[in-house]
PDB file of C-alpha atoms and ligand atoms in Angstrom:
ATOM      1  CA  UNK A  22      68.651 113.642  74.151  1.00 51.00           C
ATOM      2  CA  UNK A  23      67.921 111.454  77.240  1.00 73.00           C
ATOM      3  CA  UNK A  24      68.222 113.036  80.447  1.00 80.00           C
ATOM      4  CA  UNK A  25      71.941 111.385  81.464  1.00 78.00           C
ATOM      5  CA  UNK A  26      73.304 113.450  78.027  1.00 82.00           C
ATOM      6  CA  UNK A  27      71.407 116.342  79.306  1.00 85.00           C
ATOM      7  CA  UNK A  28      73.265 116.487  82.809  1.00 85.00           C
ATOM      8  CA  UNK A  29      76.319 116.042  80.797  1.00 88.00           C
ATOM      9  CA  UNK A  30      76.151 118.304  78.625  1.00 91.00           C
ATOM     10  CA  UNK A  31      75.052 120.864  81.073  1.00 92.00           C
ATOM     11  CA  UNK A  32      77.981 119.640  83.527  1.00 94.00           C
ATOM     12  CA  UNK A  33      80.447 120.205  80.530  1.00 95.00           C
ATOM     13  CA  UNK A  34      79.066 124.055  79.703  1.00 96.00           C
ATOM     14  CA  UNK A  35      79.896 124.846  83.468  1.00 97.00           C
ATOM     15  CA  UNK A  36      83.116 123.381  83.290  1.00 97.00           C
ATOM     16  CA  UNK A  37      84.233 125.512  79.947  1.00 97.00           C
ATOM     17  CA  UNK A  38      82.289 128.986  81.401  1.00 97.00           C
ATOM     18  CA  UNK A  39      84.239 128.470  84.789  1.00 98.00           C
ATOM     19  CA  UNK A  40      87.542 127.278  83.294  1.00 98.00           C
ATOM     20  CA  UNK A  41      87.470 130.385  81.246  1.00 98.00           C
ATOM     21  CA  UNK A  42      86.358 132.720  84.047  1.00 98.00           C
ATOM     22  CA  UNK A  43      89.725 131.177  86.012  1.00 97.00           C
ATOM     23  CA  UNK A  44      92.374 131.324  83.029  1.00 97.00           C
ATOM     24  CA  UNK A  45      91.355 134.931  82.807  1.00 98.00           C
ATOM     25  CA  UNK A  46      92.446 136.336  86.133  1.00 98.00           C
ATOM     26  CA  UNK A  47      95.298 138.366  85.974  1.00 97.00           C
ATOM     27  CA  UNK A  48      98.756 137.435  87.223  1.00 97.00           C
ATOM     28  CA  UNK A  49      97.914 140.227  89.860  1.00 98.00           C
ATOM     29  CA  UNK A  50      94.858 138.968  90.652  1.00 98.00           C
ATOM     30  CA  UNK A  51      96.510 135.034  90.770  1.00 98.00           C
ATOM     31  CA  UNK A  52      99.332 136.012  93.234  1.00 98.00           C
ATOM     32  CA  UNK A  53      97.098 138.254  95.393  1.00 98.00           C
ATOM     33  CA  UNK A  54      94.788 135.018  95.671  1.00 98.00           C
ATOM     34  CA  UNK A  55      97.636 133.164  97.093  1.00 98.00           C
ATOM     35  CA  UNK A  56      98.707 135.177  99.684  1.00 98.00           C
ATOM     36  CA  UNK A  57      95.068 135.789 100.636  1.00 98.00           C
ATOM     37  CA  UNK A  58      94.553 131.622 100.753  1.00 98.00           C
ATOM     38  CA  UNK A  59      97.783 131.320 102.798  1.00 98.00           C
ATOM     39  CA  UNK A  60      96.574 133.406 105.642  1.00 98.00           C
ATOM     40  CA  UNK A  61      93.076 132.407 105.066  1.00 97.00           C
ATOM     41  CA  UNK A  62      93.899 128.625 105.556  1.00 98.00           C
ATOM     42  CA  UNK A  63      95.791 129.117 108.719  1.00 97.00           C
ATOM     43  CA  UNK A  64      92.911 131.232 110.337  1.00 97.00           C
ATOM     44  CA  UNK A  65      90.197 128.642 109.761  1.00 97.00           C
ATOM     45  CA  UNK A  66      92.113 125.240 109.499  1.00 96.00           C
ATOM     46  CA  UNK A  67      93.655 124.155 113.034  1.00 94.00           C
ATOM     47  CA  UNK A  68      96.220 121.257 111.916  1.00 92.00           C
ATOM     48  CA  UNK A  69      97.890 118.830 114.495  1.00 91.00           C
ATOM     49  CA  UNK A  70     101.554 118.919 115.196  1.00 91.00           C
ATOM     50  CA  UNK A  71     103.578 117.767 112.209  1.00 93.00           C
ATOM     51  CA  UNK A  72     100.221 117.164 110.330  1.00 97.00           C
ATOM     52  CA  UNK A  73     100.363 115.866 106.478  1.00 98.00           C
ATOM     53  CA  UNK A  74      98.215 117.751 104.179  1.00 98.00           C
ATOM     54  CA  UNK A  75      97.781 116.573 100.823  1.00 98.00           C
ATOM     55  CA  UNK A  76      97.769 119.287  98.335  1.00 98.00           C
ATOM     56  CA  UNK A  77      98.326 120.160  94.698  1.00 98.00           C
ATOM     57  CA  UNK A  78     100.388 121.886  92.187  1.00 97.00           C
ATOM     58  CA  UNK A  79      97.967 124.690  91.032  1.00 96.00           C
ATOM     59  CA  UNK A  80      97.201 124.309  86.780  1.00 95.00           C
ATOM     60  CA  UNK A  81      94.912 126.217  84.595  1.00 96.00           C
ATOM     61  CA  UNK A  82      93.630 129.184  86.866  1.00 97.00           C
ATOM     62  CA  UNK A  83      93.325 127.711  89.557  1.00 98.00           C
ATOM     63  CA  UNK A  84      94.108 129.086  92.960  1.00 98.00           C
ATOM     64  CA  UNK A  85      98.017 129.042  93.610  1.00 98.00           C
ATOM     65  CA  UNK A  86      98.868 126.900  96.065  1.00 98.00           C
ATOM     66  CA  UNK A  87     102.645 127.957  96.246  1.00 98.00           C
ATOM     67  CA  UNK A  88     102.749 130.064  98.808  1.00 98.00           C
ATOM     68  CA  UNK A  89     100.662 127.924 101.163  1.00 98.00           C
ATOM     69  CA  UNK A  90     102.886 125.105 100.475  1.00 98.00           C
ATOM     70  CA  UNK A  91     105.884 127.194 101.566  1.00 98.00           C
ATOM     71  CA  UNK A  92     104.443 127.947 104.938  1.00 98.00           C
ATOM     72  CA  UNK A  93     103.378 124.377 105.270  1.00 98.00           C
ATOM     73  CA  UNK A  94     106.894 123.754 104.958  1.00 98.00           C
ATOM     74  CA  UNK A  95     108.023 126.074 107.088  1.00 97.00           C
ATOM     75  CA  UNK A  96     105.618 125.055 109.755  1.00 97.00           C
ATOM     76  CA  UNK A  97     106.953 121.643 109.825  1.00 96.00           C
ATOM     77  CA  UNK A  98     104.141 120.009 107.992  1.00 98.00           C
ATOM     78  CA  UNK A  99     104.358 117.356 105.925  1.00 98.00           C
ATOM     79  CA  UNK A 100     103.086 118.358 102.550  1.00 98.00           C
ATOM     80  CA  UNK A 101     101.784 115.370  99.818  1.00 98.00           C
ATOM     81  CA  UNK A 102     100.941 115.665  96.374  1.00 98.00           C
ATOM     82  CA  UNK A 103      99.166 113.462  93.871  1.00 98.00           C
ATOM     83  CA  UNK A 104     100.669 111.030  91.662  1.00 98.00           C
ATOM     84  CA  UNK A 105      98.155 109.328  88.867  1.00 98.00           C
ATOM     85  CA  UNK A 106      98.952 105.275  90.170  1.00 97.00           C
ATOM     86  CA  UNK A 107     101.222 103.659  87.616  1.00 95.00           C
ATOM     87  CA  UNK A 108      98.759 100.909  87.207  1.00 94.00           C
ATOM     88  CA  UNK A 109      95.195 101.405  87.647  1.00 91.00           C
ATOM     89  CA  UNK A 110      95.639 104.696  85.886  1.00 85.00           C
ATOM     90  CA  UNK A 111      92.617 106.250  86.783  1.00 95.00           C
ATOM     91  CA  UNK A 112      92.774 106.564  90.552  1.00 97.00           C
ATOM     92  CA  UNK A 113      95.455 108.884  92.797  1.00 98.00           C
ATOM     93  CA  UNK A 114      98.386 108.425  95.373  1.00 98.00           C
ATOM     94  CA  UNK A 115      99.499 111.072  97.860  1.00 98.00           C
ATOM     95  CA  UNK A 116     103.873 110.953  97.787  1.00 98.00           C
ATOM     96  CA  UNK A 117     105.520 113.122 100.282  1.00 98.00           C
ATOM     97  CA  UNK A 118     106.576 116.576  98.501  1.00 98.00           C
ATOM     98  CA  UNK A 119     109.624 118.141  99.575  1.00 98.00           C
ATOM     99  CA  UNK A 120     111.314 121.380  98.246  1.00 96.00           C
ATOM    100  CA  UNK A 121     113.901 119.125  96.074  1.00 96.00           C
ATOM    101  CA  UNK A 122     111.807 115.794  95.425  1.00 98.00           C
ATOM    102  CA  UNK A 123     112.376 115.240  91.796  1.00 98.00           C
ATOM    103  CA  UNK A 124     109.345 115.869  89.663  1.00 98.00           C
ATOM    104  CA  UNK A 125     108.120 114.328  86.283  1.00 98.00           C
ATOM    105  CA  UNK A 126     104.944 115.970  84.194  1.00 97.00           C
ATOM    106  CA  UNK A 127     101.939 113.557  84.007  1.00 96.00           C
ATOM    107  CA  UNK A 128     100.191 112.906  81.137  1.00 94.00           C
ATOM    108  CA  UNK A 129      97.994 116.217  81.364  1.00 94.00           C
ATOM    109  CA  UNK A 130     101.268 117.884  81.864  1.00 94.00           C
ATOM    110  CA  UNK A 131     100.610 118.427  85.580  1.00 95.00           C
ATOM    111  CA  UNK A 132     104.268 117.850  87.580  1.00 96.00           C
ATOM    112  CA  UNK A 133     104.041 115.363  90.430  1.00 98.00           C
ATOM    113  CA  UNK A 134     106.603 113.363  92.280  1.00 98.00           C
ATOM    114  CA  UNK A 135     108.440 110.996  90.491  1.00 98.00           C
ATOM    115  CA  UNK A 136     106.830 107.529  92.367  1.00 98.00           C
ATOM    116  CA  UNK A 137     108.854 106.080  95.098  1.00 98.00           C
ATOM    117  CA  UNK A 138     106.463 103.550  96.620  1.00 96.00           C
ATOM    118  CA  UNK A 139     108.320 104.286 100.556  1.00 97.00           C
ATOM    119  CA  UNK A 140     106.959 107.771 100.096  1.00 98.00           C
ATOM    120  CA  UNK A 141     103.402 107.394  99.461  1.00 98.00           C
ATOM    121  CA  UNK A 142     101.163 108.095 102.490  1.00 98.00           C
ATOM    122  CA  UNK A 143      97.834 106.035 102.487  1.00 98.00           C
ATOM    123  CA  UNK A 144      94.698 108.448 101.991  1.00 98.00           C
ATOM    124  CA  UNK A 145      93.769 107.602 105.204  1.00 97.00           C
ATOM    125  CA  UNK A 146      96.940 108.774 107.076  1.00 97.00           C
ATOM    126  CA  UNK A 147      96.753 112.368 105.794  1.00 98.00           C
ATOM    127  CA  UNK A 148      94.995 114.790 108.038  1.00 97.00           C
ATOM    128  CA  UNK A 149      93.610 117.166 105.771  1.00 98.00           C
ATOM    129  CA  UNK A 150      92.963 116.905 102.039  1.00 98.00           C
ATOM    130  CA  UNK A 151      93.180 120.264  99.689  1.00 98.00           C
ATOM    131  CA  UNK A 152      91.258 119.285  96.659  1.00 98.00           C
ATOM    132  CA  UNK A 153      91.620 121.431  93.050  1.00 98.00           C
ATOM    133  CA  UNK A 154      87.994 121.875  91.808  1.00 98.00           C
ATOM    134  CA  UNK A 155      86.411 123.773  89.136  1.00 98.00           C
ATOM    135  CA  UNK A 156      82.942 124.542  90.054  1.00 98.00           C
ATOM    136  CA  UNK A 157      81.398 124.360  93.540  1.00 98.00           C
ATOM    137  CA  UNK A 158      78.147 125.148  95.052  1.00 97.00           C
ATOM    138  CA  UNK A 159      76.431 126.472  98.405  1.00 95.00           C
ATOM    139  CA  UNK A 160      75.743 122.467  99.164  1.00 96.00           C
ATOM    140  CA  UNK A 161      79.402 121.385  99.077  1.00 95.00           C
ATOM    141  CA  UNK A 162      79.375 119.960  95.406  1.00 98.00           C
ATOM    142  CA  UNK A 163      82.543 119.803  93.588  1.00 98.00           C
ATOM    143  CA  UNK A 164      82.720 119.771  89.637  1.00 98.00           C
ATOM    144  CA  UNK A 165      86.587 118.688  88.845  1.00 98.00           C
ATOM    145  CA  UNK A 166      87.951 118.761  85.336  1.00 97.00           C
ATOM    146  CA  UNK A 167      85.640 115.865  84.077  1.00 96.00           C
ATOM    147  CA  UNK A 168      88.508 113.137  84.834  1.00 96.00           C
ATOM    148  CA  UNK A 169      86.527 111.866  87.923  1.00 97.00           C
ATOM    149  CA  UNK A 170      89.961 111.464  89.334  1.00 98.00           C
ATOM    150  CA  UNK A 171      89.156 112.045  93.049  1.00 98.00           C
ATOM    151  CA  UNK A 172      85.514 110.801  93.072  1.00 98.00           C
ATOM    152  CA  UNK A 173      87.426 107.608  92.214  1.00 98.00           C
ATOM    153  CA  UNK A 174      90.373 108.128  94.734  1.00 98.00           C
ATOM    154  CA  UNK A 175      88.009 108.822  97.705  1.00 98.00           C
ATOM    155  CA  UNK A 176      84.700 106.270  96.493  1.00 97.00           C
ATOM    156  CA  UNK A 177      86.099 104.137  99.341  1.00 96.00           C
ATOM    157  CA  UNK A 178      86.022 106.777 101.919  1.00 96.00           C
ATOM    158  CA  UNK A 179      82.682 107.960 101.302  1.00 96.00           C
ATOM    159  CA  UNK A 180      80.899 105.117 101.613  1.00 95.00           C
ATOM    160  CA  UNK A 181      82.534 104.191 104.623  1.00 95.00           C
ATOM    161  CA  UNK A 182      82.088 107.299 106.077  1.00 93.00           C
ATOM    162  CA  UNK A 183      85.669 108.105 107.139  1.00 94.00           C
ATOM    163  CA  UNK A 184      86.526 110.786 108.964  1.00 89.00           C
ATOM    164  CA  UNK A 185      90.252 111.730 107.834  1.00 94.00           C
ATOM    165  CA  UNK A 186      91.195 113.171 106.066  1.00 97.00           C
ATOM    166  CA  UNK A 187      89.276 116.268 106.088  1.00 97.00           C
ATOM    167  CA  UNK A 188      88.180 117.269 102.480  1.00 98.00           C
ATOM    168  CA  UNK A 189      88.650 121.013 101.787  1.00 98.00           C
ATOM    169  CA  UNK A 190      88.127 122.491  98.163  1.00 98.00           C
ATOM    170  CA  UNK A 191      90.455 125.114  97.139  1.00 98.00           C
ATOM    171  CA  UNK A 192      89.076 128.001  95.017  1.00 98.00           C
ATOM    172  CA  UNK A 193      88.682 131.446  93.199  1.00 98.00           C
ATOM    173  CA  UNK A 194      85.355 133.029  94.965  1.00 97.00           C
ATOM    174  CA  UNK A 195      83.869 133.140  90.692  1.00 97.00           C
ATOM    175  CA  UNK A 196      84.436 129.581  91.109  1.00 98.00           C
ATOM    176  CA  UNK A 197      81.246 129.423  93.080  1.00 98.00           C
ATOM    177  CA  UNK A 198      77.738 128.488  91.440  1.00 96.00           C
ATOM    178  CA  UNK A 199      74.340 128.378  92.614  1.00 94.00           C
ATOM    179  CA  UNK A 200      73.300 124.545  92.332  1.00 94.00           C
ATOM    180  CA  UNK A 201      75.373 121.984  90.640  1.00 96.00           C
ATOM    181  CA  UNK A 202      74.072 119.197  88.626  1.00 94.00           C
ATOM    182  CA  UNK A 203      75.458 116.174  90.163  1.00 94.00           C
ATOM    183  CA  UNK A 204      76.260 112.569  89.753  1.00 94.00           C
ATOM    184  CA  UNK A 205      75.935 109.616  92.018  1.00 95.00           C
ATOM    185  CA  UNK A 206      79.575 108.939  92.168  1.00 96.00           C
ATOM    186  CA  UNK A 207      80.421 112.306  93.248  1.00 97.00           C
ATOM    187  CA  UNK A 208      81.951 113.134  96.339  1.00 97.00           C
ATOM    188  CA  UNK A 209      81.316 116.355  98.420  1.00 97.00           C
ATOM    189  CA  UNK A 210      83.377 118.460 100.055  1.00 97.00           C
ATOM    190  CA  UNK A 211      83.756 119.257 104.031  1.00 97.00           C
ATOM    191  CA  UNK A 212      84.538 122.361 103.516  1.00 98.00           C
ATOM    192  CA  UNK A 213      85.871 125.184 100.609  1.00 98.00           C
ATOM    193  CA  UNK A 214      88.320 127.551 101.210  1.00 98.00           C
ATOM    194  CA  UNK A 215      88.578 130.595  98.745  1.00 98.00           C
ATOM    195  CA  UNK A 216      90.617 133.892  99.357  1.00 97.00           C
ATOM    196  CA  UNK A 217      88.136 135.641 101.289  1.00 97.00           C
ATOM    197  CA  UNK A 218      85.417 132.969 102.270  1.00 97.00           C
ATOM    198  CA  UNK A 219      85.282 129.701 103.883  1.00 98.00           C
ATOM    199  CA  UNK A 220      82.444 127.571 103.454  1.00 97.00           C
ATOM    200  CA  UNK A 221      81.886 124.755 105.943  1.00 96.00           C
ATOM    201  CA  UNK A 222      79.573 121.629 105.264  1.00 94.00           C
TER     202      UNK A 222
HETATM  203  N1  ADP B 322      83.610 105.878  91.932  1.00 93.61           N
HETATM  204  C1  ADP B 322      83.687 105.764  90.601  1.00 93.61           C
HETATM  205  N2  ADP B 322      83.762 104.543  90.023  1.00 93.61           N
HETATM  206  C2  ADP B 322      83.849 104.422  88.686  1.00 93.61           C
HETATM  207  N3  ADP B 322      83.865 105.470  87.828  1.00 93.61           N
HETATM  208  C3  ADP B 322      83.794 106.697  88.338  1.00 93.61           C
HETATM  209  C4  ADP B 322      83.699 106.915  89.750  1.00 93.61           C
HETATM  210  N4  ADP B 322      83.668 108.241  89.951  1.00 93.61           N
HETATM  211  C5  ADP B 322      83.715 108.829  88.739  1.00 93.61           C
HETATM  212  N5  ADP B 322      83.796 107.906  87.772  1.00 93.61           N
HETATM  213  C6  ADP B 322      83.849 108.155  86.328  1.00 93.61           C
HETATM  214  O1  ADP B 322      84.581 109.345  86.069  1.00 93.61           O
HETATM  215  C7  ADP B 322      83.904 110.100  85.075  1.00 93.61           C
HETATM  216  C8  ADP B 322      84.106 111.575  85.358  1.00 93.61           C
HETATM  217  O2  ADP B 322      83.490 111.928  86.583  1.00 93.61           O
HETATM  218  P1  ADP B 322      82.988 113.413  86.804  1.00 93.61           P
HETATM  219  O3  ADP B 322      82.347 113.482  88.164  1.00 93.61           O
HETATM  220  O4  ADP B 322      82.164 113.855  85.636  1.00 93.61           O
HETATM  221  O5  ADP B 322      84.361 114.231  86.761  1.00 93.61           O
HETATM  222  P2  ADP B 322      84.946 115.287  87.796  1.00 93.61           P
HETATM  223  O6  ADP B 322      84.636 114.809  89.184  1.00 93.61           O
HETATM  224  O7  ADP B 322      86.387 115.332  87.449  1.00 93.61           O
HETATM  225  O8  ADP B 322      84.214 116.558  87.494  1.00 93.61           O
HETATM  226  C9  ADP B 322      82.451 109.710  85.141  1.00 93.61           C
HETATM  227  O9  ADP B 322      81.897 109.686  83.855  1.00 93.61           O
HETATM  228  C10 ADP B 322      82.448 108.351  85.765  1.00 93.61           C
HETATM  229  O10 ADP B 322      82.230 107.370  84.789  1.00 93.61           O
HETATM  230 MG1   MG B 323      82.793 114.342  89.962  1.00 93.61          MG
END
């Protein structure tokens, strides 16, 4: 095997192991998780007035967002979720997410917004960014499900060294890893958010 399978195949054991590691957490363990990333988040994230966070709807394990997204709400933020874009397939928008915007399951069978161009906010108008992840590691590496979704969404932003918005990995604390094996398209995190820690890059 040359060495490219050989990162891949050792990218795709992680991503089973943790995957598993997630789906088995109790439904105890998931909803005391999201109350302990609500108040976490609003200790160690400052947001401007009337901010707009993009978020996600929380799938397979991984960390609830639900309860965040209702205080975001109730702060007055403006919450965003992805949409997979209708054409190029393979890269995400961020479509205002309100608590009766009509919803439609992807092709992964993920809900999102049904698309309404006039609500999309461009990646660079969103303040912060919470990204799902599977694996991450003590140098800010993200491992997503293996769709390359967001290092395709943000390839733009990286290079160009943006500033907004702020990337911030959401996850379980057995989520964590010591060193990833990583790829030249990936893009790191600015910081990672679990219910008890948060890791800043
Ligand atoms: N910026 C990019 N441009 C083109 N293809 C990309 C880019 N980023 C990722 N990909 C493709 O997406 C695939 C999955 O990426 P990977 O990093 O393994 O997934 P994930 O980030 O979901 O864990 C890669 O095999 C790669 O071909
Ligand atoms: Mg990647």
């Amino acid at each position: 095997m040359n060495n490219f399978n050989d990162q891949k195949s050792i990218r795709q054991s992680i991503r089973l192991e943790i995957r598993e590691k997630r789906r088995n957490l109790q439904a105890c363990e998931q909803s005391a998780a999201a109350n302990s990333l609500k108040l976490n988040f609003f200790q160690h994230i400052k947001t401007p007035k009337n901010a707009r966070i993009g978020c996600y709807l929380s799938n397979d394990g991984e960390l609830d967002t639900s309860l965040l997204i209702q205080e975001l709400w109730h702060k007055n933020l403006q919450v965003f979720m992805p949409v997979i874009h209708p054409f190029s397939g393979t890269t995400l928008l961020f479509q205002s997410y309100e608590k009766n915007s009509p919803m439609t399951t992807n092709r992964y069978g993920i809900l999102e917004p049904k698309l309404n161009c006039q609500d999309i906010c461009p990646l660079a108008e969103l303040d912060v960014l919470l990204l799902p992840l599977v694996a991450f590691d003590k140098h800010g590496n993200r491992m997503g499900m293996g769709g390359g979704y967001y290092d395709r969404t943000l390839a733009r932003y990286y290079q160009e060294h943006w500033r907004t918005p702020k990337l911030i990995g959401l996850a379980h604390d057995c989520q964590r890893v010591d060193t990833l094996p990583t790829a030249a398209w990936d893009v790191p995190l600015q910081a990672i958010l679990t219910p008890t820690q948060f890791y800043c890059w």
